[in-house]
């Protein structure tokens, strides 16, 4: 059974801009799927649709067989809990410690007031620490987020996603602002998490070379439409 399924998904923005047009897509547990396309093709729109950061205009999206399109309240929260998100600009709380940032991955497990006062259980701190070790940042637990390099900050955001114990990780242009060496480190971490933990990874990239190197399956989109979906070896004209 697919862990992510799009059925005839279209998204038109309020100003009339076409985001996605009739997308059908099935992603199975444990896959590492790279979405490529030129700027403006609809990659972020697709990604933001998966965990419903915005509503789609028509069609349906199912996560583990449950429609996130129709889910409300508690069920929506529950589905989202299984989906970790990584952004191009890291989205960290700059002046907070690395540990504190990683613990925000537990949002949804805690009442808001406990989060504000930082009342985390020892088990959660342990789990945050383990996530940081997985991205080689076990020695940066108490550093302030904005003291770290860009690549390190992105790895903190990977640890934050891991702390959430997700079945799926969505990464929207996670390396777009990083240099080539740092890019490799972040991509290696994502690949390792996919292989070792079996977490399904869906990642947007605009570099076709990087997509070919890391993806086992490539989805190409152009002007909101899916124009390619297949194994890397056949992905020569995916954009
Ligand atoms: P990307 O190409 O990486 O998605 P953009 O610069 O296109 O980055 O978009 C940055 C932000 O601006 C996003 O939050 C996106 O939703 C928003 N955005 C993009 N295009 C438009 C638009 N035509 N009108 C309003 N907001 C837009
Ligand atoms: P990509 O991530 O591939 O660069 P996007 O998904 O950001 O592409 O954009 C797809 C299309 O939707 C573009 O034409 C963009 O201008 C438009 N778009 C994206 N976000 C918004 C928004 N918030 N409001 C209006 N139009 C948007």
PDB file of N, CA and C and ligand atoms in Angstrom, residues 13 15 17 39-40 44 48 88 173, ligand 1:
ATOM      1  N   UNK A  13      -3.761  28.704  -7.285  1.00  0.00           N
ATOM      2  CA  UNK A  13      -3.670  29.722  -6.237  1.00  0.00           C
ATOM      3  C   UNK A  13      -4.764  30.763  -6.415  1.00  0.00           C
ATOM      4  N   UNK A  15      -4.669  33.815  -6.836  1.00  0.00           N
ATOM      5  CA  UNK A  15      -4.468  34.806  -7.899  1.00  0.00           C
ATOM      6  C   UNK A  15      -4.561  34.189  -9.291  1.00  0.00           C
ATOM      7  N   UNK A  17      -2.759  31.610 -10.401  1.00  0.00           N
ATOM      8  CA  UNK A  17      -1.550  30.878 -10.817  1.00  0.00           C
ATOM      9  C   UNK A  17      -1.768  29.376 -10.669  1.00  0.00           C
ATOM     10  N   UNK A  39      12.586  26.271 -11.771  1.00  0.00           N
ATOM     11  CA  UNK A  39      11.957  27.168 -10.819  1.00  0.00           C
ATOM     12  C   UNK A  39      10.555  27.526 -11.327  1.00  0.00           C
ATOM     13  N   UNK A  40       9.576  27.416 -10.434  1.00  0.00           N
ATOM     14  CA  UNK A  40       8.205  27.734 -10.825  1.00  0.00           C
ATOM     15  C   UNK A  40       7.432  26.547 -11.400  1.00  0.00           C
ATOM     16  N   UNK A  44       7.524  23.015  -4.909  1.00  0.00           N
ATOM     17  CA  UNK A  44       7.120  23.378  -3.532  1.00  0.00           C
ATOM     18  C   UNK A  44       5.632  23.208  -3.354  1.00  0.00           C
ATOM     19  N   UNK A  48       4.186  21.081  -0.366  1.00  0.00           N
ATOM     20  CA  UNK A  48       3.311  21.685   0.648  1.00  0.00           C
ATOM     21  C   UNK A  48       1.923  21.060   0.651  1.00  0.00           C
ATOM     22  N   UNK A  88      14.416  24.926   2.890  1.00  0.00           N
ATOM     23  CA  UNK A  88      15.635  25.517   2.335  1.00  0.00           C
ATOM     24  C   UNK A  88      16.335  26.437   3.343  1.00  0.00           C
ATOM     25  N   UNK A 173      13.912  21.700  -1.262  1.00  0.00           N
ATOM     26  CA  UNK A 173      15.174  22.361  -1.649  1.00  0.00           C
ATOM     27  C   UNK A 173      16.134  22.478  -0.466  1.00  0.00           C
TER      28      UNK A 173
HETATM   29  P1  LIG B   1      10.568  28.664  -4.941  1.00  0.00           P
HETATM   30  O1  LIG B   1      10.707  28.810  -6.417  1.00  0.00           O
HETATM   31  O2  LIG B   1      11.743  28.036  -4.282  1.00  0.00           O
HETATM   32  O3  LIG B   1       9.255  28.059  -4.534  1.00  0.00           O
HETATM   33  P2  LIG B   1       9.781  31.385  -4.837  1.00  0.00           P
HETATM   34  O4  LIG B   1      10.734  32.520  -4.756  1.00  0.00           O
HETATM   35  O5  LIG B   1       9.075  31.058  -6.096  1.00  0.00           O
HETATM   36  O6  LIG B   1      10.582  30.128  -4.328  1.00  0.00           O
HETATM   37  O7  LIG B   1       8.662  31.540  -3.712  1.00  0.00           O
HETATM   38  C1  LIG B   1       8.953  31.988  -2.432  1.00  0.00           C
HETATM   39  C2  LIG B   1       7.638  32.204  -1.691  1.00  0.00           C
HETATM   40  O8  LIG B   1       6.782  33.078  -2.431  1.00  0.00           O
HETATM   41  C3  LIG B   1       6.843  30.938  -1.487  1.00  0.00           C
HETATM   42  O9  LIG B   1       6.287  30.956  -0.179  1.00  0.00           O
HETATM   43  C4  LIG B   1       5.747  30.966  -2.527  1.00  0.00           C
HETATM   44  O10 LIG B   1       4.559  30.348  -2.039  1.00  0.00           O
HETATM   45  C5  LIG B   1       5.534  32.443  -2.717  1.00  0.00           C
HETATM   46  N1  LIG B   1       5.200  32.730  -4.110  1.00  0.00           N
HETATM   47  C6  LIG B   1       5.796  32.266  -5.216  1.00  0.00           C
HETATM   48  N2  LIG B   1       5.225  32.726  -6.336  1.00  0.00           N
HETATM   49  C7  LIG B   1       4.220  33.543  -5.915  1.00  0.00           C
HETATM   50  C8  LIG B   1       3.262  34.318  -6.605  1.00  0.00           C
HETATM   51  N3  LIG B   1       3.175  34.350  -7.941  1.00  0.00           N
HETATM   52  N4  LIG B   1       2.394  35.033  -5.878  1.00  0.00           N
HETATM   53  C9  LIG B   1       2.450  34.988  -4.541  1.00  0.00           C
HETATM   54  N5  LIG B   1       3.342  34.268  -3.820  1.00  0.00           N
HETATM   55  C10 LIG B   1       4.215  33.552  -4.516  1.00  0.00           C
END
